[in-house]
Amino acid sequence: MPKHTERRALPYSAEQMFNLVADVGRYPEFLPWCVATRIRQSTDQVIVADMVIGFKVFRERFTSKVTLLKPDNIKVIYENGPFKYLNNNWNFISVEDNSCEIDFYVDFEFRSRILEKAIGMVFTEAVHRMVNAFEKRADVLYKS
């Protein structure tokens, strides 16, 4: 089943990147294939959100629990939808005053073999585009 780990050095603080990733409600503005989000519950430590992903002819909604472990970790756990499972983790490591390293991990499996095959063919590129989208969003929000 698809797994991906990626580490990247970025010219933004760990706090800035944490806040960007934690802002789940804004994902449709910049994240590829994210058609919509709906926040069901939100506290300082937990967000429960529905996300609609559209890819070619597929459109799927799923619910995730996002645990915010300030200032350096965000864990995403799948609750309901088209996956057998979905695990996603972000670590934000401060390097200097205004830079950090992000460590991103995702592992999932769809219930549908058809969807698994469709996504499996482009999975690595899709994850790179997703991480790039967060980096570009940081450029828009934080570059002076």
PDB file of C-alpha atoms in Angstrom:
ATOM      1  CA  MET A   1       0.000   0.000   0.000  1.00  0.00           C
ATOM      2  CA  PRO A   2       1.262   3.509  -0.725  1.00  0.00           C
ATOM      3  CA  LYS A   3       3.713   4.993   1.781  1.00  0.00           C
ATOM      4  CA  HIS A   4       5.789   8.100   1.454  1.00  0.00           C
ATOM      5  CA  THR A   5       8.271   9.958   3.624  1.00  0.00           C
ATOM      6  CA  GLU A   6       9.709  13.316   2.706  1.00  0.00           C
ATOM      7  CA  ARG A   7      12.072  15.707   4.495  1.00  0.00           C
ATOM      8  CA  ARG A   8      12.511  19.290   3.389  1.00  0.00           C
ATOM      9  CA  ALA A   9      14.399  22.307   4.659  1.00  0.00           C
ATOM     10  CA  LEU A  10      12.310  25.479   4.430  1.00  0.00           C
ATOM     11  CA  PRO A  11      13.096  29.148   5.083  1.00  0.00           C
ATOM     12  CA  TYR A  12      10.153  29.454   7.499  1.00  0.00           C
ATOM     13  CA  SER A  13       9.907  28.869  11.220  1.00  0.00           C
ATOM     14  CA  ALA A  14       8.568  25.616  12.600  1.00  0.00           C
ATOM     15  CA  GLU A  15       5.736  27.620  14.156  1.00  0.00           C
ATOM     16  CA  GLN A  16       4.763  29.132  10.791  1.00  0.00           C
ATOM     17  CA  MET A  17       4.703  25.730   9.107  1.00  0.00           C
ATOM     18  CA  PHE A  18       2.827  24.161  12.015  1.00  0.00           C
ATOM     19  CA  ASN A  19       0.160  26.882  11.773  1.00  0.00           C
ATOM     20  CA  LEU A  20      -0.133  26.490   8.001  1.00  0.00           C
ATOM     21  CA  VAL A  21      -0.639  22.701   8.187  1.00  0.00           C
ATOM     22  CA  ALA A  22      -3.014  23.051  11.160  1.00  0.00           C
ATOM     23  CA  ASP A  23      -5.287  25.405   9.175  1.00  0.00           C
ATOM     24  CA  VAL A  24      -7.294  22.533   7.663  1.00  0.00           C
ATOM     25  CA  GLY A  25     -10.242  24.733   6.704  1.00  0.00           C
ATOM     26  CA  ARG A  26      -8.083  26.609   4.165  1.00  0.00           C
ATOM     27  CA  TYR A  27      -6.849  23.497   2.295  1.00  0.00           C
ATOM     28  CA  PRO A  28      -9.238  23.907  -0.673  1.00  0.00           C
ATOM     29  CA  GLU A  29      -7.558  27.263  -1.415  1.00  0.00           C
ATOM     30  CA  PHE A  30      -4.216  25.678  -2.292  1.00  0.00           C
ATOM     31  CA  LEU A  31      -4.077  21.897  -1.938  1.00  0.00           C
ATOM     32  CA  PRO A  32      -4.335  19.889  -5.182  1.00  0.00           C
ATOM     33  CA  TRP A  33      -7.419  17.691  -5.409  1.00  0.00           C
ATOM     34  CA  CYS A  34      -8.899  19.085  -2.183  1.00  0.00           C
ATOM     35  CA  VAL A  35     -12.367  20.155  -3.285  1.00  0.00           C
ATOM     36  CA  ALA A  36     -13.838  21.027   0.127  1.00  0.00           C
ATOM     37  CA  THR A  37     -13.362  20.775   3.878  1.00  0.00           C
ATOM     38  CA  ARG A  38     -15.825  20.986   6.725  1.00  0.00           C
ATOM     39  CA  ILE A  39     -14.652  21.350  10.306  1.00  0.00           C
ATOM     40  CA  ARG A  40     -16.880  19.254  12.566  1.00  0.00           C
ATOM     41  CA  GLN A  41     -15.062  19.957  15.816  1.00  0.00           C
ATOM     42  CA  SER A  42     -12.147  22.207  16.719  1.00  0.00           C
ATOM     43  CA  THR A  43     -10.184  22.759  19.927  1.00  0.00           C
ATOM     44  CA  ASP A  44      -6.601  23.865  20.556  1.00  0.00           C
ATOM     45  CA  GLN A  45      -5.485  20.226  20.383  1.00  0.00           C
ATOM     46  CA  VAL A  46      -7.944  18.401  18.098  1.00  0.00           C
ATOM     47  CA  ILE A  47      -9.689  19.077  14.817  1.00  0.00           C
ATOM     48  CA  VAL A  48     -12.211  16.647  13.368  1.00  0.00           C
ATOM     49  CA  ALA A  49     -12.770  17.462   9.716  1.00  0.00           C
ATOM     50  CA  ASP A  50     -14.425  16.114   6.599  1.00  0.00           C
ATOM     51  CA  MET A  51     -12.430  16.504   3.415  1.00  0.00           C
ATOM     52  CA  VAL A  52     -13.631  15.957  -0.146  1.00  0.00           C
ATOM     53  CA  ILE A  53     -10.931  14.876  -2.592  1.00  0.00           C
ATOM     54  CA  GLY A  54     -11.534  14.946  -6.338  1.00  0.00           C
ATOM     55  CA  PHE A  55      -9.268  13.081  -8.763  1.00  0.00           C
ATOM     56  CA  LYS A  56     -10.305  12.549 -12.389  1.00  0.00           C
ATOM     57  CA  VAL A  57     -13.729  10.858 -12.225  1.00  0.00           C
ATOM     58  CA  PHE A  58     -13.392  10.060  -8.518  1.00  0.00           C
ATOM     59  CA  ARG A  59     -14.779  12.182  -5.717  1.00  0.00           C
ATOM     60  CA  GLU A  60     -14.477  10.864  -2.167  1.00  0.00           C
ATOM     61  CA  ARG A  61     -15.297  12.289   1.261  1.00  0.00           C
ATOM     62  CA  PHE A  62     -13.536  11.164   4.389  1.00  0.00           C
ATOM     63  CA  THR A  63     -13.298  12.192   8.022  1.00  0.00           C
ATOM     64  CA  SER A  64     -10.029  12.573   9.903  1.00  0.00           C
ATOM     65  CA  LYS A  65      -9.013  13.443  13.432  1.00  0.00           C
ATOM     66  CA  VAL A  66      -6.115  15.891  13.429  1.00  0.00           C
ATOM     67  CA  THR A  67      -4.151  16.033  16.680  1.00  0.00           C
ATOM     68  CA  LEU A  68      -2.149  19.225  17.137  1.00  0.00           C
ATOM     69  CA  LEU A  69       0.875  18.629  19.351  1.00  0.00           C
ATOM     70  CA  LYS A  70       2.251  22.169  19.499  1.00  0.00           C
ATOM     71  CA  PRO A  71       4.776  23.249  18.525  1.00  0.00           C
ATOM     72  CA  ASP A  72       6.299  20.466  16.487  1.00  0.00           C
ATOM     73  CA  ASN A  73       3.947  17.640  15.507  1.00  0.00           C
ATOM     74  CA  ILE A  74       0.618  17.088  13.763  1.00  0.00           C
ATOM     75  CA  LYS A  75      -0.882  13.597  13.576  1.00  0.00           C
ATOM     76  CA  VAL A  76      -3.761  12.744  11.266  1.00  0.00           C
ATOM     77  CA  ILE A  77      -5.824   9.636  11.932  1.00  0.00           C
ATOM     78  CA  TYR A  78      -8.517   8.430   9.595  1.00  0.00           C
ATOM     79  CA  GLU A  79     -12.011   7.959  11.024  1.00  0.00           C
ATOM     80  CA  ASN A  80     -14.445   7.310   8.171  1.00  0.00           C
ATOM     81  CA  GLY A  81     -14.572   7.103   4.376  1.00  0.00           C
ATOM     82  CA  PRO A  82     -13.047   5.233   1.413  1.00  0.00           C
ATOM     83  CA  PHE A  83      -9.838   4.067   3.108  1.00  0.00           C
ATOM     84  CA  LYS A  84      -9.028   0.865   4.940  1.00  0.00           C
ATOM     85  CA  TYR A  85      -6.638   3.073   6.883  1.00  0.00           C
ATOM     86  CA  LEU A  86      -4.818   6.408   6.605  1.00  0.00           C
ATOM     87  CA  ASN A  87      -1.933   7.570   8.777  1.00  0.00           C
ATOM     88  CA  ASN A  88      -0.309  10.924   8.238  1.00  0.00           C
ATOM     89  CA  ASN A  89       2.287  12.664  10.365  1.00  0.00           C
ATOM     90  CA  TRP A  90       4.053  16.034  10.172  1.00  0.00           C
ATOM     91  CA  ASN A  91       7.105  16.919  12.260  1.00  0.00           C
ATOM     92  CA  PHE A  92       8.503  20.451  12.304  1.00  0.00           C
ATOM     93  CA  ILE A  93      12.120  20.768  13.415  1.00  0.00           C
ATOM     94  CA  SER A  94      13.545  24.216  14.139  1.00  0.00           C
ATOM     95  CA  VAL A  95      16.908  24.700  12.453  1.00  0.00           C
ATOM     96  CA  GLU A  96      17.567  28.391  13.010  1.00  0.00           C
ATOM     97  CA  ASP A  97      15.465  31.354  14.107  1.00  0.00           C
ATOM     98  CA  ASN A  98      13.483  31.557  10.917  1.00  0.00           C
ATOM     99  CA  SER A  99      13.904  28.176   9.243  1.00  0.00           C
ATOM    100  CA  CYS A 100      12.882  24.616   9.834  1.00  0.00           C
ATOM    101  CA  GLU A 101      12.899  21.133   8.448  1.00  0.00           C
ATOM    102  CA  ILE A 102       9.620  19.371   7.821  1.00  0.00           C
ATOM    103  CA  ASP A 103       9.367  15.609   8.028  1.00  0.00           C
ATOM    104  CA  PHE A 104       6.208  14.339   6.316  1.00  0.00           C
ATOM    105  CA  TYR A 105       4.891  10.760   6.367  1.00  0.00           C
ATOM    106  CA  VAL A 106       1.767   9.259   4.826  1.00  0.00           C
ATOM    107  CA  ASP A 107       0.595   5.647   4.633  1.00  0.00           C
ATOM    108  CA  PHE A 108      -2.833   4.569   3.410  1.00  0.00           C
ATOM    109  CA  GLU A 109      -4.877   1.932   1.637  1.00  0.00           C
ATOM    110  CA  PHE A 110      -8.190   2.386  -0.152  1.00  0.00           C
ATOM    111  CA  ARG A 111     -11.037  -0.075   0.283  1.00  0.00           C
ATOM    112  CA  SER A 112     -11.687   0.044  -3.477  1.00  0.00           C
ATOM    113  CA  ARG A 113      -9.184  -1.778  -5.709  1.00  0.00           C
ATOM    114  CA  ILE A 114     -10.164   0.491  -8.608  1.00  0.00           C
ATOM    115  CA  LEU A 115      -9.394   3.637  -6.629  1.00  0.00           C
ATOM    116  CA  GLU A 116      -6.200   2.063  -5.255  1.00  0.00           C
ATOM    117  CA  LYS A 117      -4.976   1.342  -8.805  1.00  0.00           C
ATOM    118  CA  ALA A 118      -5.921   4.791 -10.095  1.00  0.00           C
ATOM    119  CA  ILE A 119      -4.121   6.573  -7.247  1.00  0.00           C
ATOM    120  CA  GLY A 120      -1.273   4.072  -7.027  1.00  0.00           C
ATOM    121  CA  MET A 121      -0.088   4.962 -10.527  1.00  0.00           C
ATOM    122  CA  VAL A 122       0.407   8.630  -9.619  1.00  0.00           C
ATOM    123  CA  PHE A 123       0.877   8.388  -5.851  1.00  0.00           C
ATOM    124  CA  THR A 124       4.485   9.581  -5.571  1.00  0.00           C
ATOM    125  CA  GLU A 125       3.904  12.552  -7.844  1.00  0.00           C
ATOM    126  CA  ALA A 126       0.656  13.379  -6.030  1.00  0.00           C
ATOM    127  CA  VAL A 127       2.405  13.465  -2.644  1.00  0.00           C
ATOM    128  CA  HIS A 128       5.244  15.621  -4.022  1.00  0.00           C
ATOM    129  CA  ARG A 129       2.648  18.037  -5.440  1.00  0.00           C
ATOM    130  CA  MET A 130       0.893  18.122  -2.094  1.00  0.00           C
ATOM    131  CA  VAL A 131       4.075  18.908  -0.139  1.00  0.00           C
ATOM    132  CA  ASN A 132       5.001  21.472  -2.809  1.00  0.00           C
ATOM    133  CA  ALA A 133       1.563  23.065  -2.366  1.00  0.00           C
ATOM    134  CA  PHE A 134       2.252  23.590   1.345  1.00  0.00           C
ATOM    135  CA  GLU A 135       5.644  25.105   0.521  1.00  0.00           C
ATOM    136  CA  LYS A 136       4.112  27.439  -2.098  1.00  0.00           C
ATOM    137  CA  ARG A 137       1.388  28.419   0.356  1.00  0.00           C
ATOM    138  CA  ALA A 138       4.102  29.309   2.884  1.00  0.00           C
ATOM    139  CA  ASP A 139       5.757  31.464   0.199  1.00  0.00           C
ATOM    140  CA  VAL A 140       2.468  33.333  -0.315  1.00  0.00           C
ATOM    141  CA  LEU A 141       1.784  33.792   3.397  1.00  0.00           C
ATOM    142  CA  TYR A 142       5.242  34.374   4.854  1.00  0.00           C
ATOM    143  CA  LYS A 143       7.659  35.671   2.218  1.00  0.00           C
ATOM    144  CA  SER A 144       8.457  39.304   2.854  1.00  0.00           C
TER     145      SER A 144
END
